[in-house]
mmCIF file of C-alpha atoms in Angstrom:
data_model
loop_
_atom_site.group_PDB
_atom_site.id
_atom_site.type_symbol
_atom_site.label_atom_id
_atom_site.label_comp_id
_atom_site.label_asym_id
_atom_site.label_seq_id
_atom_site.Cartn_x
_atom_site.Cartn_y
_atom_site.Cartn_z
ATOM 1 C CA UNK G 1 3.020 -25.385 16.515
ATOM 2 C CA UNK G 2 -0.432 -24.280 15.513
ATOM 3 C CA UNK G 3 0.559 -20.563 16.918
ATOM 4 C CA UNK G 4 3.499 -21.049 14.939
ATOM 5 C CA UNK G 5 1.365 -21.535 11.836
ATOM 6 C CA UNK G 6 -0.943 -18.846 12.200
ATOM 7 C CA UNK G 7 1.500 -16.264 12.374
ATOM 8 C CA UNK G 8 3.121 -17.606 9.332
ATOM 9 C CA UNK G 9 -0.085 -17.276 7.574
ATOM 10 C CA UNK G 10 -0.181 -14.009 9.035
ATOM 11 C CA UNK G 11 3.088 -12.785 7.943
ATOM 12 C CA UNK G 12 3.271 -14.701 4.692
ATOM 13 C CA UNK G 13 5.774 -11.777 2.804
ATOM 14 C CA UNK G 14 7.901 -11.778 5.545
ATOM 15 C CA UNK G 15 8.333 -15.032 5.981
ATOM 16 C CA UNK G 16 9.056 -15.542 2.105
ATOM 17 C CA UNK G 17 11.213 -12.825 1.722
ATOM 18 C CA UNK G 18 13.199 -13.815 5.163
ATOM 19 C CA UNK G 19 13.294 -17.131 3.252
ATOM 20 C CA UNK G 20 14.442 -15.729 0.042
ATOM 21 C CA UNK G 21 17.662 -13.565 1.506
ATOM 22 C CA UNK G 22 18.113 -16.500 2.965
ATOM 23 C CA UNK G 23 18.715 -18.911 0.420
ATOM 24 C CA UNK G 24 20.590 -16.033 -1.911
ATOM 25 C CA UNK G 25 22.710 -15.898 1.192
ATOM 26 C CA UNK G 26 24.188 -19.211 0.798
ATOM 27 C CA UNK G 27 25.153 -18.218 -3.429
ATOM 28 C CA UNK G 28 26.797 -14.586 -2.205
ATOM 29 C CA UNK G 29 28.376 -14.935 0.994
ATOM 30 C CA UNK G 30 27.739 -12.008 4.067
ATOM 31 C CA UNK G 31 30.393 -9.788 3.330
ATOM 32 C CA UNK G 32 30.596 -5.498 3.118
ATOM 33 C CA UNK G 33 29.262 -5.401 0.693
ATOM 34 C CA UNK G 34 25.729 -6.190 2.355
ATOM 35 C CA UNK G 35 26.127 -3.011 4.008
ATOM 36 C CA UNK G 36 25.541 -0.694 0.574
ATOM 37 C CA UNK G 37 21.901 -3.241 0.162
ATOM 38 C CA UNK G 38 19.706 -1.071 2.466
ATOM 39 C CA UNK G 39 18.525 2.250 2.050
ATOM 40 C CA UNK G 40 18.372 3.867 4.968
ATOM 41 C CA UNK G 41 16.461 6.587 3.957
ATOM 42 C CA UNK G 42 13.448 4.573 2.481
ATOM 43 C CA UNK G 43 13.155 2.783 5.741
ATOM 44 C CA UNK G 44 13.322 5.894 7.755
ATOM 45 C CA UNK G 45 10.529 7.879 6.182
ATOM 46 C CA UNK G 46 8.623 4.513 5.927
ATOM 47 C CA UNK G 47 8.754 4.625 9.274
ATOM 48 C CA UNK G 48 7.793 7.690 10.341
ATOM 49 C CA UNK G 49 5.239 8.025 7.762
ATOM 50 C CA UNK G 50 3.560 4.485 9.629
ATOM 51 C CA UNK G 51 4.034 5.959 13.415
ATOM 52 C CA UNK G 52 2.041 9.687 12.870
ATOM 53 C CA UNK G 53 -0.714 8.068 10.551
ATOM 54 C CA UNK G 54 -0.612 5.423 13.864
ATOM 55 C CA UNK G 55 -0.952 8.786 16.203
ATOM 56 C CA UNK G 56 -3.130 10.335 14.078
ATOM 57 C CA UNK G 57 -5.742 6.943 13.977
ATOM 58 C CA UNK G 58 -5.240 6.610 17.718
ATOM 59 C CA UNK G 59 -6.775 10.120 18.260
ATOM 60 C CA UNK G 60 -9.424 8.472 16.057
ATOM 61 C CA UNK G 61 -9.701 11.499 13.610
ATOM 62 C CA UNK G 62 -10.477 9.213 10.167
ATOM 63 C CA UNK G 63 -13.723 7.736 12.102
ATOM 64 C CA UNK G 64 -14.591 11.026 12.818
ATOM 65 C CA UNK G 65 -14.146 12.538 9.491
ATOM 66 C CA UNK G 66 -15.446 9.805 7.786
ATOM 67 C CA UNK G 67 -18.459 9.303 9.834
ATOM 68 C CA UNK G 68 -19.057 13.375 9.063
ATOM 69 C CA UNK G 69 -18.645 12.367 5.559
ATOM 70 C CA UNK G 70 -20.708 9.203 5.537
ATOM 71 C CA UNK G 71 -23.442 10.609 7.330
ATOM 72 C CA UNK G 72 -24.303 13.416 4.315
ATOM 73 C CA UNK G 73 -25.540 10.735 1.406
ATOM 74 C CA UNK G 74 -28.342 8.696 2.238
ATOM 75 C CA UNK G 75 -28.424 5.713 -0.568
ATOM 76 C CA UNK G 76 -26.325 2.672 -0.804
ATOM 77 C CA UNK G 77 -24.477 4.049 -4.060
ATOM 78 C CA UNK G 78 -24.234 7.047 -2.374
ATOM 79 C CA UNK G 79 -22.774 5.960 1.303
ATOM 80 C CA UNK G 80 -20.207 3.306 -1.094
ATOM 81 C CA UNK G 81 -19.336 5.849 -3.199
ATOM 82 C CA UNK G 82 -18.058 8.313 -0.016
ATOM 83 C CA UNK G 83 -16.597 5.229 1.338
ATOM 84 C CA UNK G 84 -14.430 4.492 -1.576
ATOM 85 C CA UNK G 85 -13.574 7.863 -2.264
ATOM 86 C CA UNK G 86 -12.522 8.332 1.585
ATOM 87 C CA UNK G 87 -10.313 5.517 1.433
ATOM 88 C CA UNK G 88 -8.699 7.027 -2.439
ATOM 89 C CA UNK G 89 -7.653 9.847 -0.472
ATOM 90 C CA UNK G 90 -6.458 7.779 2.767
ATOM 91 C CA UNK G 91 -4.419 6.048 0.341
ATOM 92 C CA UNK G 92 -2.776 9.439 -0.802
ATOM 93 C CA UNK G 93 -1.832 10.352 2.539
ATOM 94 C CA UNK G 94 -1.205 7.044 4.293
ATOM 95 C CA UNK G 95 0.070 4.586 2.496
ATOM 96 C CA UNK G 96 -2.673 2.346 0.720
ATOM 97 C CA UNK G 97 -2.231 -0.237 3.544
ATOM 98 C CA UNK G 98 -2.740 2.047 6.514
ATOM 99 C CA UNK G 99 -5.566 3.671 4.251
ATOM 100 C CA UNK G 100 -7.009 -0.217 4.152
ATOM 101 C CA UNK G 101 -6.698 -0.825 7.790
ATOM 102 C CA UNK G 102 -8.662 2.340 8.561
ATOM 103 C CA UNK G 103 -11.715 2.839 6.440
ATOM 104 C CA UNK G 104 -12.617 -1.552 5.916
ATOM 105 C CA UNK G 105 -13.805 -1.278 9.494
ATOM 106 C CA UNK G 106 -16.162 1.755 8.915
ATOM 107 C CA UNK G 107 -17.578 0.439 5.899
ATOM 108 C CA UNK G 108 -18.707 -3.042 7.106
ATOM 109 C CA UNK G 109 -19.628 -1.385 9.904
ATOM 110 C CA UNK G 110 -21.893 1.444 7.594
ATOM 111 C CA UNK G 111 -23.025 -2.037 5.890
ATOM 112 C CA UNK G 112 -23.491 -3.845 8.559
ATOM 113 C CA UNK G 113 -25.691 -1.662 11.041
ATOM 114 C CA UNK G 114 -27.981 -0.337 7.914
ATOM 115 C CA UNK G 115 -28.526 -3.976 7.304
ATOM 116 C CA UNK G 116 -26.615 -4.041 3.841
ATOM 117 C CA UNK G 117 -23.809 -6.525 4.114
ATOM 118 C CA UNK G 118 -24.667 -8.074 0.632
ATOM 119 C CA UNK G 119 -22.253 -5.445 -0.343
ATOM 120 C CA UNK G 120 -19.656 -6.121 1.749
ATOM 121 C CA UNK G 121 -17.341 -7.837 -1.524
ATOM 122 C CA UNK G 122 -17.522 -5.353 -3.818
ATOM 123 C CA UNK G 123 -17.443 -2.293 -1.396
ATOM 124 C CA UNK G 124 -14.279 -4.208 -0.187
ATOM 125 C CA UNK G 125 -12.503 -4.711 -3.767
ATOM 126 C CA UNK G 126 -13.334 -1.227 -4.987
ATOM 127 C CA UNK G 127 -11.726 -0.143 -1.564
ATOM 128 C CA UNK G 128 -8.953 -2.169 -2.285
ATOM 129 C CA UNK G 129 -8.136 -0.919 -6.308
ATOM 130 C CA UNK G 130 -9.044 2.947 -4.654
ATOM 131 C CA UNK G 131 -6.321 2.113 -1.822
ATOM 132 C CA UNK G 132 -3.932 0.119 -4.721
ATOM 133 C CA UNK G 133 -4.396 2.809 -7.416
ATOM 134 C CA UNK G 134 -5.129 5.850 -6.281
ATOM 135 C CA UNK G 135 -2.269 5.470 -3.438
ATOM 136 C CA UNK G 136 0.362 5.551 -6.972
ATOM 137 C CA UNK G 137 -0.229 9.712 -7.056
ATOM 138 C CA UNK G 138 1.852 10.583 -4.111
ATOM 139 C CA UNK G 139 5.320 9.398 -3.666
ATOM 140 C CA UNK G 140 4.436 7.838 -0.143
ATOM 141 C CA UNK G 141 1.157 6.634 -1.292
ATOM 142 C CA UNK G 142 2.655 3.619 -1.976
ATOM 143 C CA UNK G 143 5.239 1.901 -0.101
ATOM 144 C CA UNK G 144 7.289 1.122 -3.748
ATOM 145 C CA UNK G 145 6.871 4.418 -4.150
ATOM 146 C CA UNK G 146 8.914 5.814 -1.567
ATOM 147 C CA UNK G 147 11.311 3.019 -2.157
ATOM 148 C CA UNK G 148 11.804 4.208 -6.266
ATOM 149 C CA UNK G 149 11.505 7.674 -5.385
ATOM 150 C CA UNK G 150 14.730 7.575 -3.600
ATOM 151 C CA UNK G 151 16.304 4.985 -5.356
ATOM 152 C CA UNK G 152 16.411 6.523 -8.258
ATOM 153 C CA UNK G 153 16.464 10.499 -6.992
ATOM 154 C CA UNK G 154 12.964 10.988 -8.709
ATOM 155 C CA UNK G 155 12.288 14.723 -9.109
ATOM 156 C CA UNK G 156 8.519 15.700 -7.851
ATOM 157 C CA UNK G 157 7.752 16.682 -11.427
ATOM 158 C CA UNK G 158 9.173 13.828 -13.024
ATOM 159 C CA UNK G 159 7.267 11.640 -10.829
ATOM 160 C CA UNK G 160 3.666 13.180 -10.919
ATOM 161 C CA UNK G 161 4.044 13.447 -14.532
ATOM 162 C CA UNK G 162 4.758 9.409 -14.922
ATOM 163 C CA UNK G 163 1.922 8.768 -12.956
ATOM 164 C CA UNK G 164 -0.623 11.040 -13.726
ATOM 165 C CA UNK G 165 -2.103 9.245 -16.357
ATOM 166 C CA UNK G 166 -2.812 6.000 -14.727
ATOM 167 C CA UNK G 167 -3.670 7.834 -11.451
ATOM 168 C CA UNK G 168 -6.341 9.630 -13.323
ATOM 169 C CA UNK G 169 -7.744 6.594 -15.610
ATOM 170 C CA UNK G 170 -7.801 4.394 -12.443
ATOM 171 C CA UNK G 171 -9.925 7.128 -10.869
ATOM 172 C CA UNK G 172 -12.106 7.238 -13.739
ATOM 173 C CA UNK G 173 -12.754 3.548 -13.998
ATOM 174 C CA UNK G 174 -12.954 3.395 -10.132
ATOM 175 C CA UNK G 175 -15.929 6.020 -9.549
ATOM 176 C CA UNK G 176 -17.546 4.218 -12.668
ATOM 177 C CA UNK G 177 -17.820 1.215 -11.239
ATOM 178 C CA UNK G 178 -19.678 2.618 -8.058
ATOM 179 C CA UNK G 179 -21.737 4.309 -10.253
ATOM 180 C CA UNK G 180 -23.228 1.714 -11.718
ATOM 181 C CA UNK G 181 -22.799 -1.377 -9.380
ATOM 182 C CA UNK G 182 -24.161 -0.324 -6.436
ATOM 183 C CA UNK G 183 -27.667 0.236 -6.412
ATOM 184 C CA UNK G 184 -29.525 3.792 -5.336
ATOM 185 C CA UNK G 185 -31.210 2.478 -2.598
ATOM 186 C CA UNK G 186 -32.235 4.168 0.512
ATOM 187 C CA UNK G 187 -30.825 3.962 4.112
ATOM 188 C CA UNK G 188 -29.860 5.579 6.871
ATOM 189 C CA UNK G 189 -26.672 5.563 8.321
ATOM 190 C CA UNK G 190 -26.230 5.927 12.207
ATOM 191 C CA UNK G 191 -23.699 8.402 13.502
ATOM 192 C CA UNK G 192 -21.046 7.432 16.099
ATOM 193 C CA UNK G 193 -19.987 10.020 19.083
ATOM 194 C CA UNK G 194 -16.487 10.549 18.287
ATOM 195 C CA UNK G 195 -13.891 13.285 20.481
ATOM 196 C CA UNK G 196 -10.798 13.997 18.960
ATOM 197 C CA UNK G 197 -7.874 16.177 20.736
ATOM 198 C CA UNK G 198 -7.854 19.293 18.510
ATOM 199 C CA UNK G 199 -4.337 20.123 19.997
ATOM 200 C CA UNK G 200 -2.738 16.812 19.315
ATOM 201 C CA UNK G 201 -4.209 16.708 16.010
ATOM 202 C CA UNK G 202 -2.308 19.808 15.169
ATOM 203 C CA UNK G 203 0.917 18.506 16.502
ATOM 204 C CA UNK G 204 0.059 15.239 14.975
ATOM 205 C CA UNK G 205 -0.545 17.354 11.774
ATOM 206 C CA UNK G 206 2.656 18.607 11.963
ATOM 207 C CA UNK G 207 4.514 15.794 12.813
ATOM 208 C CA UNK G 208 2.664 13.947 9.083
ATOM 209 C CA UNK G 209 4.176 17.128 7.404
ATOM 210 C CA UNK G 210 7.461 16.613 8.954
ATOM 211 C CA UNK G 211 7.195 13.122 7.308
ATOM 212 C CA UNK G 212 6.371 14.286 4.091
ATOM 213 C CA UNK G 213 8.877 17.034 3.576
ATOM 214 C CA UNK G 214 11.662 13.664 4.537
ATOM 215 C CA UNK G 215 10.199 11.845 1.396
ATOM 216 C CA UNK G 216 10.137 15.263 -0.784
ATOM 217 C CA UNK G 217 14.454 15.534 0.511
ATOM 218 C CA UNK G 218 13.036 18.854 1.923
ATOM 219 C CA UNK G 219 14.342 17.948 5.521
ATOM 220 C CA UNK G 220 17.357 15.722 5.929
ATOM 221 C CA UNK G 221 15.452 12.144 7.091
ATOM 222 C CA UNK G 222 17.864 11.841 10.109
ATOM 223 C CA UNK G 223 16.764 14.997 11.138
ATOM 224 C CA UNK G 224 13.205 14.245 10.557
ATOM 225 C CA UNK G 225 13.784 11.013 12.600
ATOM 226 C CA UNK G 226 14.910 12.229 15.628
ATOM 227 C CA UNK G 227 12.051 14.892 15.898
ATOM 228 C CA UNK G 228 9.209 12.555 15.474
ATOM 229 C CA UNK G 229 10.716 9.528 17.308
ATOM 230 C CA UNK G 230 11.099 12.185 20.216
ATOM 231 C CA UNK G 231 7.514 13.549 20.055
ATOM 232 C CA UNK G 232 6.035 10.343 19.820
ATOM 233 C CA UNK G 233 7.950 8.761 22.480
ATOM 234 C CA UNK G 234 6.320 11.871 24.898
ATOM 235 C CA UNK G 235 3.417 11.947 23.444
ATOM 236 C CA UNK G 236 1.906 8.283 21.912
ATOM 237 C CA UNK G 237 4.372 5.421 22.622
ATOM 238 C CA UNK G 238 1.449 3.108 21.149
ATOM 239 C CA UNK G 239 1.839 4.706 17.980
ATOM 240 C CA UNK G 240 5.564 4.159 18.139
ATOM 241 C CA UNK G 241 5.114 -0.041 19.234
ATOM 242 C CA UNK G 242 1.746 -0.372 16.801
ATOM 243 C CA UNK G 243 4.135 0.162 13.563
ATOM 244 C CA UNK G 244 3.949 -2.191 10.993
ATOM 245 C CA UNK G 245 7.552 -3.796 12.251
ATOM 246 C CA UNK G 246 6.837 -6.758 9.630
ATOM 247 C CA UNK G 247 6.574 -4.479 6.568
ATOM 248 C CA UNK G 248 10.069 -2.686 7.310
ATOM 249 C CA UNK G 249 11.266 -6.119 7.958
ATOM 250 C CA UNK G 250 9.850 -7.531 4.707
ATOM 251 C CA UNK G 251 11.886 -4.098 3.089
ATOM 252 C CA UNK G 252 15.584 -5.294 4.508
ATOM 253 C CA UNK G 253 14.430 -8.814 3.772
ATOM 254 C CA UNK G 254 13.798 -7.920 0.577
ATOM 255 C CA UNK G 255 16.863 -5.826 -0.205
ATOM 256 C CA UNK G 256 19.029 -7.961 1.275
ATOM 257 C CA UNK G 257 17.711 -10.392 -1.874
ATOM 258 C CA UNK G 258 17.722 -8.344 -4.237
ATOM 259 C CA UNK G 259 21.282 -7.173 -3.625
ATOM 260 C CA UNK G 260 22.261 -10.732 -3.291
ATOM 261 C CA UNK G 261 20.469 -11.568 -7.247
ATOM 262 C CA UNK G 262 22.079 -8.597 -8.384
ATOM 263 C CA UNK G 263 25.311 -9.962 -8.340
ATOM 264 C CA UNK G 264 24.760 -13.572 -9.877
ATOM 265 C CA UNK G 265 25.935 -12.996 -13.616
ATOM 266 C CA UNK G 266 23.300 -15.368 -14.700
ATOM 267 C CA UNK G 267 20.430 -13.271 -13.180
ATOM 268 C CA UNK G 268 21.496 -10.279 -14.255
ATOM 269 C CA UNK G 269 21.467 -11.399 -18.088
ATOM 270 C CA UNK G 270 18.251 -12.769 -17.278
ATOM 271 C CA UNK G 271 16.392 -10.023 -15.919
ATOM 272 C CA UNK G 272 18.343 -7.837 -18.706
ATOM 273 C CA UNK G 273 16.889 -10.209 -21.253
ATOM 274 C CA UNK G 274 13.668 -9.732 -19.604
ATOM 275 C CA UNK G 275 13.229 -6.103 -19.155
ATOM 276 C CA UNK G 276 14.207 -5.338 -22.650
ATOM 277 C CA UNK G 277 10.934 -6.250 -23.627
ATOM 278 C CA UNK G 278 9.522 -3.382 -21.921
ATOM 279 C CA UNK G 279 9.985 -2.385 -18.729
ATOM 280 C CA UNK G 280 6.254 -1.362 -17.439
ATOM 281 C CA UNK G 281 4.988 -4.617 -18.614
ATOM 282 C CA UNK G 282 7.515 -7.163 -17.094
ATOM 283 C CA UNK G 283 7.462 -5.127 -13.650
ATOM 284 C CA UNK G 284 3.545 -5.270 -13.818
ATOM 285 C CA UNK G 285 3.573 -9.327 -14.782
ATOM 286 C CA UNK G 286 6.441 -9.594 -12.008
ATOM 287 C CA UNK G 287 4.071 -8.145 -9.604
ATOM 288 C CA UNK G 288 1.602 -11.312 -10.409
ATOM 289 C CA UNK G 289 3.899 -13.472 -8.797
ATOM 290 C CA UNK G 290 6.357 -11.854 -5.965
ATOM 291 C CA UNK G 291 4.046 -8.720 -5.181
ATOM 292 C CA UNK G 292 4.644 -5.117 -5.873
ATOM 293 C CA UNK G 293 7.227 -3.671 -3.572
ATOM 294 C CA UNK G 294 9.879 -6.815 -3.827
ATOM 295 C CA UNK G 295 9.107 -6.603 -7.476
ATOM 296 C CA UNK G 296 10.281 -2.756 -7.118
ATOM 297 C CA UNK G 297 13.056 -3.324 -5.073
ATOM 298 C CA UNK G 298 14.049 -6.470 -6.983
ATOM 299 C CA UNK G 299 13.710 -5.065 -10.840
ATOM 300 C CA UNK G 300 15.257 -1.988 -9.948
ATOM 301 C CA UNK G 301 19.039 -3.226 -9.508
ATOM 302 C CA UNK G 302 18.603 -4.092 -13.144
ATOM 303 C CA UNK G 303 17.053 -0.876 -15.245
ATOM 304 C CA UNK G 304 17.534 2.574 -15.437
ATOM 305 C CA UNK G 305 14.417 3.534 -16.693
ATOM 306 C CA UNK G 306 12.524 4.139 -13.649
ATOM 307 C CA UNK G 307 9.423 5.676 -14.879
ATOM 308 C CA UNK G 308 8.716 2.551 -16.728
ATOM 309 C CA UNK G 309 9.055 0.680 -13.549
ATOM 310 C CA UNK G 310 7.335 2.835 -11.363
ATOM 311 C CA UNK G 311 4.063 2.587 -13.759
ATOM 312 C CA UNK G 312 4.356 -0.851 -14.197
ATOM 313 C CA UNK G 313 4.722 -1.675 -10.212
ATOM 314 C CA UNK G 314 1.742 0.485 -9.140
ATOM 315 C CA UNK G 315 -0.449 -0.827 -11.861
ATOM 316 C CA UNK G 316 0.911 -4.227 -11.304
ATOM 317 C CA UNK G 317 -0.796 -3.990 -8.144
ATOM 318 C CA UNK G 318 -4.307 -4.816 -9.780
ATOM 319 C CA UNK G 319 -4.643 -8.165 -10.568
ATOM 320 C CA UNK G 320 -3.342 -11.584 -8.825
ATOM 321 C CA UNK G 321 -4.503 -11.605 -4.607
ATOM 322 C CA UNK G 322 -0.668 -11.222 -4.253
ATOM 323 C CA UNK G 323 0.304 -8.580 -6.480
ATOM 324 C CA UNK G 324 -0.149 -6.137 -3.691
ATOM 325 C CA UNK G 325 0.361 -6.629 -0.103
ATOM 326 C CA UNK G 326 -2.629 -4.262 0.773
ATOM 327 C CA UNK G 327 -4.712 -6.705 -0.893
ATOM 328 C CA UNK G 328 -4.241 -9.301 1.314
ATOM 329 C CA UNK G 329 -4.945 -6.877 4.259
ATOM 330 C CA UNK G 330 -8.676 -7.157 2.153
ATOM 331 C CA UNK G 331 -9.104 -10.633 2.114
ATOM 332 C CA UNK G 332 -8.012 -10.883 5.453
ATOM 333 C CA UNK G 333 -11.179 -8.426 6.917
ATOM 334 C CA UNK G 334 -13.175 -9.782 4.844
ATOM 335 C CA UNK G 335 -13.293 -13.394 5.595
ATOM 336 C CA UNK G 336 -13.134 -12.099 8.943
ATOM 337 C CA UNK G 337 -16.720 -11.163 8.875
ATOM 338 C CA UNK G 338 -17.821 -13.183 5.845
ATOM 339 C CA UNK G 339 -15.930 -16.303 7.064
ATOM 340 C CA UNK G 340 -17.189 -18.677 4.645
ATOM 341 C CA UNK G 341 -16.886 -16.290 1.842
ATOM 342 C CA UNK G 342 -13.389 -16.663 0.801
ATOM 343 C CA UNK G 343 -14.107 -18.379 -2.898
ATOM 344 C CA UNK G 344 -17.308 -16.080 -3.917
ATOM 345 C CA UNK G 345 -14.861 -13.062 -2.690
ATOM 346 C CA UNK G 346 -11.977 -14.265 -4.575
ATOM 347 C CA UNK G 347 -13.703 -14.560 -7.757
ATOM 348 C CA UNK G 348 -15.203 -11.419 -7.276
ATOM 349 C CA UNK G 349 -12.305 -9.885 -6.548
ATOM 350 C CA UNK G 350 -10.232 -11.426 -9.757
ATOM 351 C CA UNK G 351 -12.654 -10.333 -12.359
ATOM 352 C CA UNK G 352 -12.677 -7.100 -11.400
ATOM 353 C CA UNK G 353 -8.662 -6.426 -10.356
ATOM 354 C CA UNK G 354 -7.865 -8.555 -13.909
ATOM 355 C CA UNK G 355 -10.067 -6.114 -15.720
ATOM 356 C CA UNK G 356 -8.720 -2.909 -13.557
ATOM 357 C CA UNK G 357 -4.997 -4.334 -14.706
ATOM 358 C CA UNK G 358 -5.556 -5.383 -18.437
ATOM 359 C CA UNK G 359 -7.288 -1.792 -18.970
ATOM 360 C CA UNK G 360 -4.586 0.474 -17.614
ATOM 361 C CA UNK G 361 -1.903 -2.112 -19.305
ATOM 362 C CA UNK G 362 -3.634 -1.271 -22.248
ATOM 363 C CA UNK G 363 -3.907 2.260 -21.949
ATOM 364 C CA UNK G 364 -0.364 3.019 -20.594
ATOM 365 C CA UNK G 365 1.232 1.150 -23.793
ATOM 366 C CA UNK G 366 -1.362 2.972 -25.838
ATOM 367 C CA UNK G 367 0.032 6.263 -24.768
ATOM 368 C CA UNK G 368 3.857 5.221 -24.399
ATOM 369 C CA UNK G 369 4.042 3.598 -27.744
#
């Protein structure tokens, strides 16, 4: 029972959202209609964009490169500063969870072995808005992304130019804060020995461009599918089994209730009622409660106006522990090393993702009103 437990804890979103389709299911029936809830093409270049970022940090390139990195700035502010900016771009490239996942480890390990862990919290929760906000630029930065951008058929230009200004505000505010937070104290930071396979980093290099050109609609995703399901099953079947199975779980899960609300009359008026208040701002208070992709996947069976939702669900992300899933990926490494730091992190953590979120709220109805 207790392993039971734990794994709930775990796998909190999936286990609520498995609930949720769940009880929907008993007010609409399985029928065919089910069939037209998923989109096949979200999950697929989910999916492949999780497996080569899983190849790529098996070959253990991001240490490497971020070690590099690291190893050039010799100042707390400094080091934190690289650290956060690393895991910005990670989050650009893959997916503000997997960016997470990759670059907490280094930088409580930076902190840790220069004898600096008092800045464990906030290097964490700037992390965490770089990985949250700076993920919204690229249409698989962000696992709603991908989701919206092929919901709704999103043209590239039509989608940079939505979230351009947030992306670049966020940014702003982001390298601020490390600016003037963390103190410009010496250190010095001790380099790792790190070999990485130049020829399957190529291949793996291709294989994260093969993904990307799936999410862009440049290569037809069944296509793209086969080819790096095939190459990874030859060359890194860890990659392939180390996928995040729960998230694309959490994704049907997810659609399956969504679907299910969209057809309840009395839900649809509701969330009609709702969203004609403005659609950024409900999707980004929606995010508060139910988290940022199911608020995605949910809102969007009721609007058309999917810029408005995309903005609102990526800055929606800031705020609440639970408005993103990434953040909870946070919490969990830190309390891993700081165990009895949970409460000082959390209030940490809320002051600053409240402020991140009322600022770009403001801003982004500043410039669409």
């Amino acid at each position: 029972m207790s392993k039971v437990k734990s794994w709930c804890r775990a796998n909190a979103m999936l286990v609520i959202s498995l609930l949720a389709a769940v009880v929907t299911a008993f007010f609409v029936p399985p029928d065919r209609d089910y069939l037209g809830y998923y989109d096949l093409k979200t999950l697929a270049c989910l999916f492949c964009v999780l497996a080569v970022v899983g190849a790529l940090r098996d070959l253990h390139i991001f240490s490497a490169l971020s070690q590099r990195m690291v190893h050039t700035f010799s100042t707390v502010r400094g080091v934190c500063t690289a650290l956060v900016v690393i895991t910005m771009f990670g989050s650009m490239l893959l997916t503000n969870d997997t960016a997470l996942l990759t670059f907490l480890p280094l930088g409580w390990f930076v902190l840790s072995s220069t004898g600096q862990e008092k800045h464990t919290a906030l290097l964490f929760i700037l992390q965490n808005c770089a990985a949250n906000l700076c993920g919204m630029i690229t249409p698989f930065g962000n696992p709603q992304n991908l989701y919206l951008f092929s919901y709704y058929g999103l043209s590239t230009k039509t989608f940079f130019s939505a979230m351009l200004p947030p992306f670049i505000l966020s940014t702003v505010l982001i390298l601020l804060c490390c600016l003037v937070l963390f103190p410009k104290e010496q250190l010095s930071v001790p380099e790792a020995q790190v070999t990485v396979d130049s020829c399957r980093a190529v291949i793996y290099g291709g294989l994260f461009c093969l993904a990307v050109a799936m999410v862009l609609r440049l290569v037809p995703y069944v296509l793209g599918l086969t080819v790096i399901v095939l190459a990874l099953w030859l060359l890194d079947r860890h990659a392939l089994k180390t996928v995040d199975w729960g998230l694309l779980a959490t994704f049907a899960a997810f659609f399956t209730f969504s679907g299910n609300l969209a057809r309840m009359e009395p839900v649809r008026v509701l969330f009609a009622r709702l969203l004609s208040h403005g659609t950024m701002l409900i999707s980004a208070l929606t995010c508060q409660i139910i988290s940022n992709v199911p608020a995605a996947i949910l809102l969007s069976r009721f609007t058309q106006d999917a810029c408005g939702l995309l903005v609102g669900v990526n800055v929606g992300g800031a705020g609440t522990l639970v408005a993103s899933l990434a953040s909870l990926i946070t919490f969990r490494e830190y309390t891993h090393h700081v165990p009895n730091g949970g409460k000082q992190f959390l209030f940490l953590f809320s002051g600053i993702s409240f402020a991140f979120l009322t600022i770009l709220l403001a801003a982004m109805s500043f410039l669409n009103g």
